[in-house]
Amino acid sequence: MMSYFPSKYPKGKQAPREYFFNVLHTLYPEFLQRMLTHAHEQRMTASGQRGQEEAIQISEFWEEQLKAMP
């Protein structure tokens, strides 16, 4: 991938994000899809590590009460 990027950038600059992901998607589409799926799972589901840390466990009584509400 490095052949698609300049060898040097001005101080404090880097490759534009959109360009980086376009190159990555062009060269390695399966890898990018797996990476995005993994990131989505980590952010949006309780199965991700962050979700487990932030999840709130409730008792069966409260679960039944909440499910009974319209």
GROMACS .gro file of C-alpha atoms in nm:
model
   70
    1MET     CA    1   0.000   0.000   0.000
    2MET     CA    2   0.287   0.236   0.066
    3SER     CA    3   0.346   0.283  -0.307
    4TYR     CA    4   0.014   0.472  -0.325
    5PHE     CA    5   0.119   0.731  -0.066
    6PRO     CA    6   0.390   0.999  -0.065
    7SER     CA    7   0.707   0.910   0.125
    8LYS     CA    8   0.685   1.231   0.332
    9TYR     CA    9   0.408   1.455   0.460
   10PRO     CA   10   0.441   1.803   0.609
   11LYS     CA   11   0.472   1.808   0.987
   12GLY     CA   12   0.141   1.726   1.152
   13LYS     CA   13  -0.020   1.603   0.829
   14GLN     CA   14  -0.116   1.255   0.718
   15ALA     CA   15  -0.297   1.085   0.432
   16PRO     CA   16  -0.659   1.192   0.397
   17ARG     CA   17  -0.883   0.936   0.565
   18GLU     CA   18  -1.112   0.890   0.264
   19TYR     CA   19  -0.817   0.833   0.031
   20PHE     CA   20  -0.663   0.580   0.272
   21PHE     CA   21  -0.983   0.376   0.291
   22ASN     CA   22  -1.037   0.395  -0.085
   23VAL     CA   23  -0.690   0.249  -0.143
   24LEU     CA   24  -0.747  -0.015   0.126
   25HIS     CA   25  -1.084  -0.112  -0.022
   26THR     CA   26  -0.939  -0.134  -0.373
   27LEU     CA   27  -0.649  -0.358  -0.271
   28TYR     CA   28  -0.801  -0.560   0.015
   29PRO     CA   29  -1.184  -0.547   0.002
   30GLU     CA   30  -1.235  -0.861   0.214
   31PHE     CA   31  -1.002  -0.734   0.487
   32LEU     CA   32  -1.177  -0.396   0.502
   33GLN     CA   33  -1.519  -0.563   0.524
   34ARG     CA   34  -1.403  -0.786   0.812
   35MET     CA   35  -1.252  -0.483   0.987
   36LEU     CA   36  -1.573  -0.280   0.953
   37THR     CA   37  -1.786  -0.572   1.071
   38HIS     CA   38  -1.565  -0.619   1.375
   39ALA     CA   39  -1.575  -0.246   1.457
   40HIS     CA   40  -1.955  -0.242   1.422
   41GLU     CA   41  -1.990  -0.543   1.654
   42GLN     CA   42  -1.766  -0.379   1.914
   43ARG     CA   43  -1.963  -0.056   1.905
   44MET     CA   44  -2.321  -0.168   1.860
   45THR     CA   45  -2.368  -0.496   2.043
   46ALA     CA   46  -2.337  -0.614   2.399
   47SER     CA   47  -2.106  -0.892   2.280
   48GLY     CA   48  -1.827  -0.641   2.222
   49GLN     CA   49  -1.586  -0.572   2.508
   50ARG     CA   50  -1.702  -0.213   2.545
   51GLY     CA   51  -2.065  -0.324   2.546
   52GLN     CA   52  -1.998  -0.572   2.823
   53GLU     CA   53  -1.831  -0.305   3.033
   54GLU     CA   54  -2.122  -0.064   2.986
   55ALA     CA   55  -2.407  -0.316   3.002
   56ILE     CA   56  -2.651  -0.294   3.291
   57GLN     CA   57  -2.779  -0.618   3.437
   58ILE     CA   58  -3.130  -0.622   3.578
   59SER     CA   59  -3.317  -0.875   3.785
   60GLU     CA   60  -3.575  -1.108   3.634
   61PHE     CA   61  -3.848  -0.915   3.817
   62TRP     CA   62  -3.756  -0.588   3.646
   63GLU     CA   63  -3.714  -0.757   3.311
   64GLU     CA   64  -4.071  -0.888   3.335
   65GLN     CA   65  -4.196  -0.546   3.445
   66LEU     CA   66  -4.029  -0.373   3.151
   67LYS     CA   67  -4.155  -0.628   2.900
   68ALA     CA   68  -4.509  -0.584   3.033
   69MET     CA   69  -4.507  -0.213   2.950
   70PRO     CA   70  -4.649  -0.103   2.614
   0.00000   0.00000   0.00000
